[in-house]
Amino acid sequence: MEYKGRICIVMWEFDVQLGNAEEYIDGQFTGNLGEILIR
């Protein structure tokens, strides 16, 4: 699983917030996710 998007903020605890995020599984685009937080 892979996420691509614009980095909005990286927090001290290694959280990453992405805007306009997209999800890819096995190299195949699976959909737009919008704004997400990865912990």
mmCIF file of N, CA and C in Angstrom:
data_model
loop_
_atom_site.group_PDB
_atom_site.id
_atom_site.type_symbol
_atom_site.label_atom_id
_atom_site.label_comp_id
_atom_site.label_asym_id
_atom_site.label_seq_id
_atom_site.Cartn_x
_atom_site.Cartn_y
_atom_site.Cartn_z
ATOM 1 N N MET A 1 0.855 -1.159 0.000
ATOM 2 C CA MET A 1 0.000 0.000 0.000
ATOM 3 C C MET A 1 0.904 1.226 0.000
ATOM 4 N N GLU A 2 0.526 2.215 -0.768
ATOM 5 C CA GLU A 2 1.326 3.420 -0.919
ATOM 6 C C GLU A 2 0.388 4.617 -0.958
ATOM 7 N N TYR A 3 0.842 5.719 -0.345
ATOM 8 C CA TYR A 3 0.061 6.953 -0.362
ATOM 9 C C TYR A 3 0.894 8.043 -1.007
ATOM 10 N N LYS A 4 0.263 8.834 -1.854
ATOM 11 C CA LYS A 4 0.917 9.973 -2.487
ATOM 12 C C LYS A 4 0.061 11.195 -2.227
ATOM 13 N N GLY A 5 0.725 12.329 -1.967
ATOM 14 C CA GLY A 5 -0.012 13.558 -1.731
ATOM 15 C C GLY A 5 0.924 14.692 -1.382
ATOM 16 N N ARG A 6 0.357 15.809 -1.025
ATOM 17 C CA ARG A 6 1.109 17.002 -0.651
ATOM 18 C C ARG A 6 1.286 17.001 0.863
ATOM 19 N N ILE A 7 2.537 17.061 1.336
ATOM 20 C CA ILE A 7 2.792 17.066 2.776
ATOM 21 C C ILE A 7 2.337 18.400 3.354
ATOM 22 N N CYS A 8 1.446 18.323 4.345
ATOM 23 C CA CYS A 8 0.946 19.525 5.010
ATOM 24 C C CYS A 8 1.737 19.814 6.281
ATOM 25 N N ILE A 9 2.031 18.759 7.048
ATOM 26 C CA ILE A 9 2.733 18.934 8.312
ATOM 27 C C ILE A 9 3.339 17.603 8.743
ATOM 28 N N VAL A 10 4.513 17.685 9.370
ATOM 29 C CA VAL A 10 5.141 16.511 9.980
ATOM 30 C C VAL A 10 5.303 16.843 11.452
ATOM 31 N N MET A 11 4.727 16.025 12.313
ATOM 32 C CA MET A 11 4.749 16.291 13.745
ATOM 33 C C MET A 11 5.885 15.528 14.418
ATOM 34 N N TRP A 12 6.250 15.967 15.598
ATOM 35 C CA TRP A 12 7.362 15.392 16.355
ATOM 36 C C TRP A 12 7.215 13.887 16.533
ATOM 37 N N GLU A 13 6.022 13.387 16.716
ATOM 38 C CA GLU A 13 5.784 11.965 16.971
ATOM 39 C C GLU A 13 5.791 11.151 15.679
ATOM 40 N N PHE A 14 6.310 11.699 14.594
ATOM 41 C CA PHE A 14 6.395 11.033 13.289
ATOM 42 C C PHE A 14 5.034 10.862 12.625
ATOM 43 N N ASP A 15 4.065 11.674 13.004
ATOM 44 C CA ASP A 15 2.787 11.715 12.299
ATOM 45 C C ASP A 15 2.980 12.575 11.047
ATOM 46 N N VAL A 16 2.353 12.177 9.966
ATOM 47 C CA VAL A 16 2.442 12.932 8.713
ATOM 48 C C VAL A 16 1.029 13.214 8.223
ATOM 49 N N GLN A 17 0.751 14.475 7.929
ATOM 50 C CA GLN A 17 -0.547 14.849 7.384
ATOM 51 C C GLN A 17 -0.365 15.129 5.897
ATOM 52 N N LEU A 18 -1.158 14.450 5.065
ATOM 53 C CA LEU A 18 -1.105 14.636 3.615
ATOM 54 C C LEU A 18 -2.405 15.249 3.115
ATOM 55 N N GLY A 19 -2.289 16.205 2.213
ATOM 56 C CA GLY A 19 -3.451 16.762 1.541
ATOM 57 C C GLY A 19 -3.521 16.209 0.125
ATOM 58 N N ASN A 20 -4.693 16.140 -0.442
ATOM 59 C CA ASN A 20 -4.900 15.592 -1.791
ATOM 60 C C ASN A 20 -4.289 14.202 -1.921
ATOM 61 N N ALA A 21 -4.425 13.393 -0.875
ATOM 62 C CA ALA A 21 -3.812 12.065 -0.852
ATOM 63 C C ALA A 21 -4.519 11.103 -1.801
ATOM 64 N N GLU A 22 -3.705 10.225 -2.389
ATOM 65 C CA GLU A 22 -4.205 9.168 -3.266
ATOM 66 C C GLU A 22 -3.656 7.849 -2.754
ATOM 67 N N GLU A 23 -4.414 6.777 -2.898
ATOM 68 C CA GLU A 23 -3.980 5.462 -2.448
ATOM 69 C C GLU A 23 -3.669 4.574 -3.648
ATOM 70 N N TYR A 24 -2.551 3.854 -3.557
ATOM 71 C CA TYR A 24 -2.128 2.908 -4.589
ATOM 72 C C TYR A 24 -1.863 1.565 -3.924
ATOM 73 N N ILE A 25 -2.366 0.496 -4.495
ATOM 74 C CA ILE A 25 -2.103 -0.858 -4.017
ATOM 75 C C ILE A 25 -1.508 -1.636 -5.181
ATOM 76 N N ASP A 26 -0.319 -2.197 -4.954
ATOM 77 C CA ASP A 26 0.414 -2.921 -6.001
ATOM 78 C C ASP A 26 0.581 -2.076 -7.261
ATOM 79 N N GLY A 27 0.829 -0.770 -7.064
ATOM 80 C CA GLY A 27 1.052 0.133 -8.181
ATOM 81 C C GLY A 27 -0.196 0.595 -8.900
ATOM 82 N N GLN A 28 -1.353 0.116 -8.490
ATOM 83 C CA GLN A 28 -2.619 0.491 -9.130
ATOM 84 C C GLN A 28 -3.338 1.548 -8.295
ATOM 85 N N PHE A 29 -3.756 2.617 -8.939
ATOM 86 C CA PHE A 29 -4.509 3.677 -8.269
ATOM 87 C C PHE A 29 -5.841 3.117 -7.784
ATOM 88 N N THR A 30 -6.141 3.304 -6.476
ATOM 89 C CA THR A 30 -7.395 2.776 -5.930
ATOM 90 C C THR A 30 -8.372 3.870 -5.518
ATOM 91 N N GLY A 31 -7.912 5.133 -5.439
ATOM 92 C CA GLY A 31 -8.854 6.200 -5.145
ATOM 93 C C GLY A 31 -8.240 7.408 -4.476
ATOM 94 N N ASN A 32 -8.989 8.507 -4.511
ATOM 95 C CA ASN A 32 -8.612 9.737 -3.823
ATOM 96 C C ASN A 32 -9.092 9.662 -2.384
ATOM 97 N N LEU A 33 -8.240 10.074 -1.460
ATOM 98 C CA LEU A 33 -8.592 10.027 -0.042
ATOM 99 C C LEU A 33 -8.772 11.412 0.562
ATOM 100 N N GLY A 34 -8.328 12.445 -0.133
ATOM 101 C CA GLY A 34 -8.427 13.792 0.420
ATOM 102 C C GLY A 34 -7.329 14.036 1.432
ATOM 103 N N GLU A 35 -7.669 14.586 2.588
ATOM 104 C CA GLU A 35 -6.683 14.878 3.628
ATOM 105 C C GLU A 35 -6.640 13.729 4.626
ATOM 106 N N ILE A 36 -5.427 13.208 4.890
ATOM 107 C CA ILE A 36 -5.283 12.073 5.800
ATOM 108 C C ILE A 36 -4.152 12.320 6.791
ATOM 109 N N LEU A 37 -4.181 11.600 7.899
ATOM 110 C CA LEU A 37 -3.128 11.626 8.906
ATOM 111 C C LEU A 37 -2.581 10.215 9.031
ATOM 112 N N ILE A 38 -1.273 10.060 8.828
ATOM 113 C CA ILE A 38 -0.615 8.756 8.939
ATOM 114 C C ILE A 38 0.181 8.748 10.232
ATOM 115 N N ARG A 39 -0.069 7.751 11.068
ATOM 116 C CA ARG A 39 0.646 7.633 12.343
ATOM 117 C C ARG A 39 1.614 6.503 12.300
#
